[in-house]
CSV table of C-alpha atoms and ligand atoms in Angstrom, one decimal:
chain,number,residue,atom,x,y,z
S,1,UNK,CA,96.5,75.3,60.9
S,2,UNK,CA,97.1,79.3,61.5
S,3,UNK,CA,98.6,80.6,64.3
S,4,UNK,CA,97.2,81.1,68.4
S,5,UNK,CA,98.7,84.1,70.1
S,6,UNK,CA,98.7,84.4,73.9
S,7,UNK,CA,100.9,87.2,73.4
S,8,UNK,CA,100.4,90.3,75.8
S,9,UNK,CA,101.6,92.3,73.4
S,10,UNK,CA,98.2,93.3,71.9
S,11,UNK,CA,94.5,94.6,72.9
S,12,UNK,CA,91.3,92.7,71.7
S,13,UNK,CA,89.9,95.7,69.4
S,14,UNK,CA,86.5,93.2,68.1
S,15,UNK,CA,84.6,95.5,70.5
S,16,UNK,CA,86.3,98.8,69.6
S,17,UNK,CA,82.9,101.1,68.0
S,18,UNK,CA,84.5,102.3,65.3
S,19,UNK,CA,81.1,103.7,63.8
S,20,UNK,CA,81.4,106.3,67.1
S,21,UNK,CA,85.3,107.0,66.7
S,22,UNK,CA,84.7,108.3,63.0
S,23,UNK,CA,82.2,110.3,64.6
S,24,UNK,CA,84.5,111.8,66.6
S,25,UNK,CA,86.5,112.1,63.8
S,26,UNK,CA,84.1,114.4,61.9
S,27,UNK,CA,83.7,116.4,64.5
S,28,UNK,CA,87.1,116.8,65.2
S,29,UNK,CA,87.3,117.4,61.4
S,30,UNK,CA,84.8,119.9,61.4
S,31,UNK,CA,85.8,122.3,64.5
S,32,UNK,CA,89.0,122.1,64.5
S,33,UNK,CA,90.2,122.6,60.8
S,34,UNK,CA,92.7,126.0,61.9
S,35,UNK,CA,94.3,123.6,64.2
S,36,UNK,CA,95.2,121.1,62.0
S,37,UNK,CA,96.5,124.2,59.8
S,38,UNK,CA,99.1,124.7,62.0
S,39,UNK,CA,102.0,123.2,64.0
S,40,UNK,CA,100.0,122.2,67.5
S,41,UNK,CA,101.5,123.4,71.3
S,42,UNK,CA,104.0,121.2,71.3
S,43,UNK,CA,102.5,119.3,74.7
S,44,UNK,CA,99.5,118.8,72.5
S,45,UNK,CA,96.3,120.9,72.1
S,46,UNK,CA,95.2,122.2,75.4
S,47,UNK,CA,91.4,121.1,75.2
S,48,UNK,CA,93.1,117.4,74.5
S,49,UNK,CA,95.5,117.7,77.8
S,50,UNK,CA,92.0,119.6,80.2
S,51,UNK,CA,90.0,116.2,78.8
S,52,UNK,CA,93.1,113.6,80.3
S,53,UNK,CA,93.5,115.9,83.2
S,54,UNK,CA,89.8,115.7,83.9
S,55,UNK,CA,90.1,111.4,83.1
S,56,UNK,CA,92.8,110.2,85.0
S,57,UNK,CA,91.6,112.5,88.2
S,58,UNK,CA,88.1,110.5,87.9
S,59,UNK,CA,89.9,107.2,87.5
S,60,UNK,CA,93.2,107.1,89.1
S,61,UNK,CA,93.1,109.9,91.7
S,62,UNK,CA,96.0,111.9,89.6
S,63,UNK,CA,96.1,115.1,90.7
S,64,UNK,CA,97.4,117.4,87.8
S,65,UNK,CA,96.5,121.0,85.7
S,66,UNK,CA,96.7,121.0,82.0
S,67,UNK,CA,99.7,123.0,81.8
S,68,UNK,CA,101.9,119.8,83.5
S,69,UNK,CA,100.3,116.7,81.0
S,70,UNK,CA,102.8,116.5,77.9
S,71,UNK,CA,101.2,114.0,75.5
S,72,UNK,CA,103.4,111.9,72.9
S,73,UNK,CA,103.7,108.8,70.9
S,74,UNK,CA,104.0,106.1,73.1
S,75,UNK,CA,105.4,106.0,77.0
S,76,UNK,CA,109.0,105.2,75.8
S,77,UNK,CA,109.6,108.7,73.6
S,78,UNK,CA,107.9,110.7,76.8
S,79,UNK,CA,110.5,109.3,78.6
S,80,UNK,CA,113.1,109.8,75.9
S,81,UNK,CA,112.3,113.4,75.9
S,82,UNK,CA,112.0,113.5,79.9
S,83,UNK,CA,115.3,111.9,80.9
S,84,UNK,CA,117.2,113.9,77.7
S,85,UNK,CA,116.9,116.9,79.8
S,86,UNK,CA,119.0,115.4,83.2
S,87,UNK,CA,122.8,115.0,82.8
S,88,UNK,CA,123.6,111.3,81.9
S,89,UNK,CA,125.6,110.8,85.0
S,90,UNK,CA,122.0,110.5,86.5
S,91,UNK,CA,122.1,106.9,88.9
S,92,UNK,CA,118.1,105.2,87.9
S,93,UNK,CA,116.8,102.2,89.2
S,94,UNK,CA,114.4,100.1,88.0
S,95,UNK,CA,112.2,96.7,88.4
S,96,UNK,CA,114.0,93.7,87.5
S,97,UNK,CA,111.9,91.8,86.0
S,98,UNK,CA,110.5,94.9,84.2
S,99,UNK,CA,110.1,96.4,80.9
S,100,UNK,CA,113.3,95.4,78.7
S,101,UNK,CA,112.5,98.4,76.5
S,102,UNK,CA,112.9,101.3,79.3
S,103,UNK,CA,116.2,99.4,80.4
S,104,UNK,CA,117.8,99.3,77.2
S,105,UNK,CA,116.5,103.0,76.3
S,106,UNK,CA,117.9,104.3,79.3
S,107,UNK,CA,121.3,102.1,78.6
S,108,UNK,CA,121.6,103.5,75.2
S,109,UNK,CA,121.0,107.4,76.8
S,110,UNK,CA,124.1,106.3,79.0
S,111,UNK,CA,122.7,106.6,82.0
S,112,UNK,CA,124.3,104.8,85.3
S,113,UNK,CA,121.3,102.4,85.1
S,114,UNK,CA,120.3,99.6,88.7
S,115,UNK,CA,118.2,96.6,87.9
S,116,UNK,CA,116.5,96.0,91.3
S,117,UNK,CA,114.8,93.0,92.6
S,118,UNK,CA,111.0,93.1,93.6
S,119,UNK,CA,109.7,91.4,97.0
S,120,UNK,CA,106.2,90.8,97.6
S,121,UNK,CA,105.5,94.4,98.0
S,122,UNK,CA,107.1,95.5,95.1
S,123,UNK,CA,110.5,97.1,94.0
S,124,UNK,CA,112.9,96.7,97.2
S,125,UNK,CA,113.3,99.6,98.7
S,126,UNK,CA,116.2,99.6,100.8
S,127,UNK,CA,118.5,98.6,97.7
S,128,UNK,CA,116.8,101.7,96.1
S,129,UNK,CA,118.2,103.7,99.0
S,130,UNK,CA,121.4,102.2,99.2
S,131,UNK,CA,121.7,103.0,95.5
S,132,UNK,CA,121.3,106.8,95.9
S,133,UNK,CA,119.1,106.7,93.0
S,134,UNK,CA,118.5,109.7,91.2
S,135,UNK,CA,115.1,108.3,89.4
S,136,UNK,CA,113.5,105.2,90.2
S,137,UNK,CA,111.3,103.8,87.7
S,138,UNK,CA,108.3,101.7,88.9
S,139,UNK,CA,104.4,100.4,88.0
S,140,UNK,CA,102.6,100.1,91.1
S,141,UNK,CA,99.2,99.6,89.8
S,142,UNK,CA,100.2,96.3,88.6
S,143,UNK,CA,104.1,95.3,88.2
S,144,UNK,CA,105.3,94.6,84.7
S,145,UNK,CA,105.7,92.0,84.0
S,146,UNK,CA,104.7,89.7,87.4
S,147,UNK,CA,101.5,91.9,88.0
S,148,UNK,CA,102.5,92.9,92.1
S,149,UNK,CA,99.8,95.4,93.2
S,150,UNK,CA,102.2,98.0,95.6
S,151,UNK,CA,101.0,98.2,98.2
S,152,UNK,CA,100.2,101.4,100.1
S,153,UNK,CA,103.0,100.9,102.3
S,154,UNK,CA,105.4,100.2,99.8
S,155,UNK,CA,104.2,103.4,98.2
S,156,UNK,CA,104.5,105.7,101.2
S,157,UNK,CA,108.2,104.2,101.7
S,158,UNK,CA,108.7,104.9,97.8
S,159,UNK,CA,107.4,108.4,98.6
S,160,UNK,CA,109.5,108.9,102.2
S,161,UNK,CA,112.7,107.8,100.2
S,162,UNK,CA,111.5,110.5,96.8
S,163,UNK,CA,111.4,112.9,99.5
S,164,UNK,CA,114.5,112.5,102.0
S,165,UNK,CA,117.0,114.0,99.7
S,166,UNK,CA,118.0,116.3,97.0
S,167,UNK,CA,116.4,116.0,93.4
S,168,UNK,CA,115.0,112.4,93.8
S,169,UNK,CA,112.0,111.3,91.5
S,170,UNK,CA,110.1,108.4,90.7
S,171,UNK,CA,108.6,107.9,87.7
S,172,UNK,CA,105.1,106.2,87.6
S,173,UNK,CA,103.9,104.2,85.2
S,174,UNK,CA,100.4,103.4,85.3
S,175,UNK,CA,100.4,101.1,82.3
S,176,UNK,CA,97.4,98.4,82.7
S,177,UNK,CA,96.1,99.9,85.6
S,178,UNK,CA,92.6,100.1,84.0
S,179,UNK,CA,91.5,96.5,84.0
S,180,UNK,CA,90.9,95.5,87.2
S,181,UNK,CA,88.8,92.2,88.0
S,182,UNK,CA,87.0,92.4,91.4
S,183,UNK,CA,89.1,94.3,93.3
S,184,UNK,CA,89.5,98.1,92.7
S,185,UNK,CA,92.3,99.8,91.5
S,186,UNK,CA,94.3,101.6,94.6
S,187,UNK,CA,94.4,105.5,93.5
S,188,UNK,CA,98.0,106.4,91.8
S,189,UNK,CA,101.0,106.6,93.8
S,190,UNK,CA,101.2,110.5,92.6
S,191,UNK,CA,97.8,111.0,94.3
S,192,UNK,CA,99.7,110.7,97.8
S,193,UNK,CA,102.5,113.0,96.4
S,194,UNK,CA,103.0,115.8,98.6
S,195,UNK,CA,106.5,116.8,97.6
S,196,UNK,CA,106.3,117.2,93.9
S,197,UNK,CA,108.3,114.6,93.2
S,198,UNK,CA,105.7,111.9,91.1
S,199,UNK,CA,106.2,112.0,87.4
S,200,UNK,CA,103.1,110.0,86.1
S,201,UNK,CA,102.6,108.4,82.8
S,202,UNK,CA,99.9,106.6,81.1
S,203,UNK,CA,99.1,105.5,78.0
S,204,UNK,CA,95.7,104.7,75.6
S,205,UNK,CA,97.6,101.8,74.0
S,206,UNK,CA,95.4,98.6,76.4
S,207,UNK,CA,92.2,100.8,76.5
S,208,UNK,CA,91.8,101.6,72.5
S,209,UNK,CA,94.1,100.9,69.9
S,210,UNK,CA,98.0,100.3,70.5
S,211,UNK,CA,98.5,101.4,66.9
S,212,UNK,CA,96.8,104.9,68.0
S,213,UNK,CA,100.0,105.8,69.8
S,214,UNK,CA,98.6,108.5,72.4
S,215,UNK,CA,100.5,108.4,75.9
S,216,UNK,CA,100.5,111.1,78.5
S,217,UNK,CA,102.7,112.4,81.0
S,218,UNK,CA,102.1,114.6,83.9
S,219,UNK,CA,105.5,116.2,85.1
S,220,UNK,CA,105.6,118.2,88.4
S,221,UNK,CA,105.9,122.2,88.5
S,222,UNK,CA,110.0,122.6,88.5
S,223,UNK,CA,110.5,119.4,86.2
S,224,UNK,CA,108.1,121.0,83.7
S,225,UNK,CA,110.4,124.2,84.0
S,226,UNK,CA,113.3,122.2,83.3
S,227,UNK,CA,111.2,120.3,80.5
S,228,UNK,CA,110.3,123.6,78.5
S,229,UNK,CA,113.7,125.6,78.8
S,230,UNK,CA,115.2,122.7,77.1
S,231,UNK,CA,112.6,121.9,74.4
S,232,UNK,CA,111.9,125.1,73.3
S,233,UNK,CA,111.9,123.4,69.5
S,234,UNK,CA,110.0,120.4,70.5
S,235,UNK,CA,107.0,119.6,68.4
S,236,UNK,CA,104.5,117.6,69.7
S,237,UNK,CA,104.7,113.7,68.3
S,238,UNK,CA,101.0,112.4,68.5
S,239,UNK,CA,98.5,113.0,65.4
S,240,UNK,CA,96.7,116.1,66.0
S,241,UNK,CA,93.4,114.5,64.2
S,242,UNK,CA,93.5,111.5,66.3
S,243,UNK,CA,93.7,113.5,69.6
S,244,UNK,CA,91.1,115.8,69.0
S,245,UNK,CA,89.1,112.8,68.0
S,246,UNK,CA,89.9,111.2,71.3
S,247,UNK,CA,88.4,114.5,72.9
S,248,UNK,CA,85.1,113.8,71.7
S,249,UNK,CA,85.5,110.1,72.8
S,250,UNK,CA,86.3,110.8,76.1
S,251,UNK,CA,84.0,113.4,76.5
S,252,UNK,CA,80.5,111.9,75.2
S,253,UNK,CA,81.3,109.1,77.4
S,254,UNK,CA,82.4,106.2,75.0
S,255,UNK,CA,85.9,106.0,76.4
S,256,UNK,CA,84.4,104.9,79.4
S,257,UNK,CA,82.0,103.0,78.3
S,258,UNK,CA,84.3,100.8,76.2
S,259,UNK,CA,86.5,100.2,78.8
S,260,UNK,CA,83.5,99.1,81.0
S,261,UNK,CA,82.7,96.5,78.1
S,262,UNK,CA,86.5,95.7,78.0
S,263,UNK,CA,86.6,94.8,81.1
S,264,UNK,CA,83.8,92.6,81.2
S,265,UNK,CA,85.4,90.6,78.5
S,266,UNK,CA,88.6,90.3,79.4
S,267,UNK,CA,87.3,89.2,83.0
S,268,UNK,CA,85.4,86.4,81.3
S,269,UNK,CA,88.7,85.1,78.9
S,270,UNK,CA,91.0,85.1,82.1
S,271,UNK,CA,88.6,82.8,83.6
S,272,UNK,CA,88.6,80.6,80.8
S,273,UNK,CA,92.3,80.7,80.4
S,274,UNK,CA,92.7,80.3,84.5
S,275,UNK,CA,90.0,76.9,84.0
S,276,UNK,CA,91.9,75.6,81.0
S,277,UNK,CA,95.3,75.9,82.7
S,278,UNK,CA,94.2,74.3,85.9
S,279,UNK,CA,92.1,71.6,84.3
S,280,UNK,CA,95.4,70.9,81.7
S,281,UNK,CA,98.2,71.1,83.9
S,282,UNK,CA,96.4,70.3,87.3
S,283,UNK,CA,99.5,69.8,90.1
S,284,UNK,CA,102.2,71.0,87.5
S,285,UNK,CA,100.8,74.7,87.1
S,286,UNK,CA,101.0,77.6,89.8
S,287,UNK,CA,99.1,80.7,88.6
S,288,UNK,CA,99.3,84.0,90.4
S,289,UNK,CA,96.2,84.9,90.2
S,290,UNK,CA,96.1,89.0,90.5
S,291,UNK,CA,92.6,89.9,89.3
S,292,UNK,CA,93.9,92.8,87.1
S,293,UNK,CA,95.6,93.6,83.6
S,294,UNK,CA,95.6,91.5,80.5
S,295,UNK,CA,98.2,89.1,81.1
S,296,UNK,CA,98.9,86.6,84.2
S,297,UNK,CA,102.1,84.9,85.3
S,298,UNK,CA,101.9,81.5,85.4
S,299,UNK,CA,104.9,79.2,87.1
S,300,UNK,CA,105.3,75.1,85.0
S,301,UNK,CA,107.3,72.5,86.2
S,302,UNK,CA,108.8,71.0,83.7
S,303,UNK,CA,112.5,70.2,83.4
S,304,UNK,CA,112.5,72.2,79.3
S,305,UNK,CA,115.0,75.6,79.3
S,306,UNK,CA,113.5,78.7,78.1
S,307,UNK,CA,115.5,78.4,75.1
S,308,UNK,CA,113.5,75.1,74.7
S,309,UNK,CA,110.5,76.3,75.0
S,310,UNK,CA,110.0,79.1,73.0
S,311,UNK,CA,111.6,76.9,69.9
S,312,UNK,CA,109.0,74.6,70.5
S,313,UNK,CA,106.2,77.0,71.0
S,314,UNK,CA,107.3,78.4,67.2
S,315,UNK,CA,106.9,74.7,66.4
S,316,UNK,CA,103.6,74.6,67.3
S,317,UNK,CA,102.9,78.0,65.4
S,318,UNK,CA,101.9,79.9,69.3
S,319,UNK,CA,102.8,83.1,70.0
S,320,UNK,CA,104.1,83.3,73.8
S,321,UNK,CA,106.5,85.3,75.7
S,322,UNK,CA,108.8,83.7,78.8
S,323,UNK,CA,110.1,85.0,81.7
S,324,UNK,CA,113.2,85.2,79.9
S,325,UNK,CA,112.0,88.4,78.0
S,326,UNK,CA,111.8,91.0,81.2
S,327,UNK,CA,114.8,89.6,82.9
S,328,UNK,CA,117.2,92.8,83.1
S,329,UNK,CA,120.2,91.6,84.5
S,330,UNK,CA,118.9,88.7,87.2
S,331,UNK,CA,120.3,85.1,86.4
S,332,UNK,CA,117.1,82.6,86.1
S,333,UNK,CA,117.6,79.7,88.0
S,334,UNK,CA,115.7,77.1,86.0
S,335,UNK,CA,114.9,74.3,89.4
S,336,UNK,CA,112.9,72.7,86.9
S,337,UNK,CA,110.3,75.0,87.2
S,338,UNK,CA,110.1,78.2,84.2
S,339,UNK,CA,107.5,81.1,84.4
S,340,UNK,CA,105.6,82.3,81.5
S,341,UNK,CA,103.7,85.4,80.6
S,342,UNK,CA,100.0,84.3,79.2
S,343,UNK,CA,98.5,87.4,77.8
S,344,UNK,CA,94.7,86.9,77.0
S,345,UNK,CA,93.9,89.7,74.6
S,346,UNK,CA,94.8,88.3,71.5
S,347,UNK,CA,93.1,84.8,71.7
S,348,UNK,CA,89.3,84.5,70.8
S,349,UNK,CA,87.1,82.9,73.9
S,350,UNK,CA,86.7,79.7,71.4
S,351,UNK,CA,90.3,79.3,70.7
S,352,UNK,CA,91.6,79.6,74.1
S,353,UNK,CA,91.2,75.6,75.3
S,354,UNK,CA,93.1,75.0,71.5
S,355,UNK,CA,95.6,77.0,72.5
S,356,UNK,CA,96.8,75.4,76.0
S,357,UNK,CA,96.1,72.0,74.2
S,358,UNK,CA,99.3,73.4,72.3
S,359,UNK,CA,101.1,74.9,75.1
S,360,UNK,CA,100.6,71.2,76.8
S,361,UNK,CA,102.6,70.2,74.2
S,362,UNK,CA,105.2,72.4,74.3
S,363,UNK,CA,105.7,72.0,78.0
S,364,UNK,CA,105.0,68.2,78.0
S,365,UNK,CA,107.4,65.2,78.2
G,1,LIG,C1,105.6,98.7,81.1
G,1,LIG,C2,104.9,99.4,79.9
G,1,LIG,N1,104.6,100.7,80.0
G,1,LIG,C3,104.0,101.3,79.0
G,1,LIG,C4,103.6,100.6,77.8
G,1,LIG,C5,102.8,101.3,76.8
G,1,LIG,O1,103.6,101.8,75.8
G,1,LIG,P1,103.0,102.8,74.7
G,1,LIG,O2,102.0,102.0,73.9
G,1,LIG,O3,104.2,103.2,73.9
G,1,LIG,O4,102.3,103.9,75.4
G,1,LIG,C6,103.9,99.2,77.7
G,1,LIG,C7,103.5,98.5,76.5
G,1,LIG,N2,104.3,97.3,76.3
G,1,LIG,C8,104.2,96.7,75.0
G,1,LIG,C9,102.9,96.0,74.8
G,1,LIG,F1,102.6,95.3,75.8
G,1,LIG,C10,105.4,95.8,74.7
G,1,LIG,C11,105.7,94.9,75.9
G,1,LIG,C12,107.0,94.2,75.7
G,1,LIG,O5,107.9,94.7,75.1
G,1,LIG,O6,107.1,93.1,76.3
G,1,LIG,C13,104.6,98.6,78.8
G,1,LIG,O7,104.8,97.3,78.8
């Protein structure tokens, strides 16, 4: 019997119209042949950076020109090439649990790098202040990995404390902040920016294809000084073809409608999931149930370690990630109790009761 994957590593693409993207992709072809001839601006082709400029102010309230949006190959080489421009005695704090990938890039760049703790609200801001942080890195829209929606009044202390001193930033990322279940998605923190001091990033990776590799990132006006004067030799990273061709997508209106149809699926395989769990587990599962994103957190009692678990999860051939996997630095205190991150992107709407039938028995006696 193959595999089951509730990994939240993935997007479902079954719906992805391909027929329209080759479109797209001839028409890009077609108009924009001396472009691909030559080496592109290297924060992308301007038409490409007006279109995400033009998106991300519908959806997300992100106030930007196409002179500040630098596009790239993925969110962590945007912030590669962001944070290579500050000196590395930089102090940066970050959400612990977060994204294990922006801690140990920023580890490796030798920065003076804080894990901080989250409360209900979010990252906890008066260990950010104490800190004197020079960046803080946070997702707002939905915390990665436990899925917190910030609050506005987190944000406007996030922005108070951005603002009170010297050359403070933080550093947005609005990663799954386009699939929101019921509730609407609060506007960006960067919308309520009034001091320049917001660097947003996004990324097409959840809403298309994560193999595409397209991510933006809007830096404010003295930042993006700083950003050209050192990479006066940069050439931009993302495929020219595919970014004209995402032009056309976003601009005859499929981007928006497959992400309409996305979420209407996704909505209905986090309902199943949420029913299978409860109806599985009953009394021994605790779901947070955050209607966004494609991934919940889910709390088991069970007395297994993590260790454990994800040797038996192998054993049953399913694909699942623990808590274990975004703790930066904090110790987890295993009081019989272990949280897992159940992504519901990769699992087809018929395999999805098959697949906590296996997790049952990983977690069981
Ligand atoms: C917090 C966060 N900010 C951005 C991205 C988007 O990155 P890119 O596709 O390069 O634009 C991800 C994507 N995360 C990956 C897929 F979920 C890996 C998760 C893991 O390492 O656990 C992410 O978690």
């Amino acid at each position: 019997e193959g595999w089951l994957s509730l990994s939240h590593m993935t997007a479902d693409i079954s719906l992805f119209p391909f027929k329209e993207w080759l479109k797209c992709q001839q028409k890009a072809l077609s108009l924009h042949k001396r472009e691909l001839s030559e080496i592109p601006n290297p924060q992308g082709p301007y038409i490409v950076r007006r279109t995400i400029c033009r998106l991300i102010a519908l959806t997300r309230g992100v106030i930007c020109e196409p002179e500040q949006v630098v596009l790239g190959s993925g969110t962590m080489s945007l912030i590669q090439q962001l944070m290579v421009t500050q000196n590395n005695n930089a102090v940066v704090a970050l959400e612990d649990p977060g994204y294990f990938r922006l801690y140990s890039l920023l580890k490796k760049m030798g920065f003076n790098v804080n894990p901080v703790g989250l409360d209900d609200r979010g990252i906890k801001i008066e260990e950010v202040d104490s800190l004197t942080a020079d960046f803080t890195f946070v997702t707002p829209s939905h915390q990665f990995p436990t899925g917190k929606i910030m609050p506005i009044s987190r944000r406007i202390e996030l922005l108070n404390w951005a603002a009170s001193s010297g050359d403070r930033y933080i550093v947005e990322d609005d990663y799954d902040s386009e699939f929101k279940y019921k509730t609407d998605s609060i506007p960006a923190l960067q919308s309520l920016d009034r001091n320049q001091r917001v660097i947003y990033t996004g990324s097409f990776s959840k809403t298309m294809l994560p193999g595409l590799r397209i991510s933006y990132m809007v830096l404010p006006p003295d930042l993006l000084r700083e950003f050209r004067r050192y990479h006066t030799d940069l050439i931009q990273s993302s495929n020219s073809l595919n970014l004209f061709t995402l032009h056309y997508f976003i601009e005859n209106g499929e981007y928006s409608r497959h992400v309409k149809r996305m979420n209407h699926l996704y909505e209905t395989k986090r309902k199943m999931l949420i029913k299978e769990l409860q109806d599985r587990f009953k009394s021994n599962v605790e779901i947070d149930d955050i209607p966004a994103g494609l991934h919940l957190l889910a709390h088991f009692k069970t007395t297994k370690s993590y260790e454990e678990i994800e040797t038996r999860a192998k054993e049953q051939k399913l694909e699942i990630y623990t808590m274990k996997r975004f703790l930066l630095e904090k110790e987890y205190e295993s009081n019989n109790k272990i949280d897992l991150i159940i992504g519901f992107a990769n699992i087809q709407e018929e395999k999805i009761a098959e697949a906590v039938d296996r997790l049952f028995s990983v977690l069981g006696t």
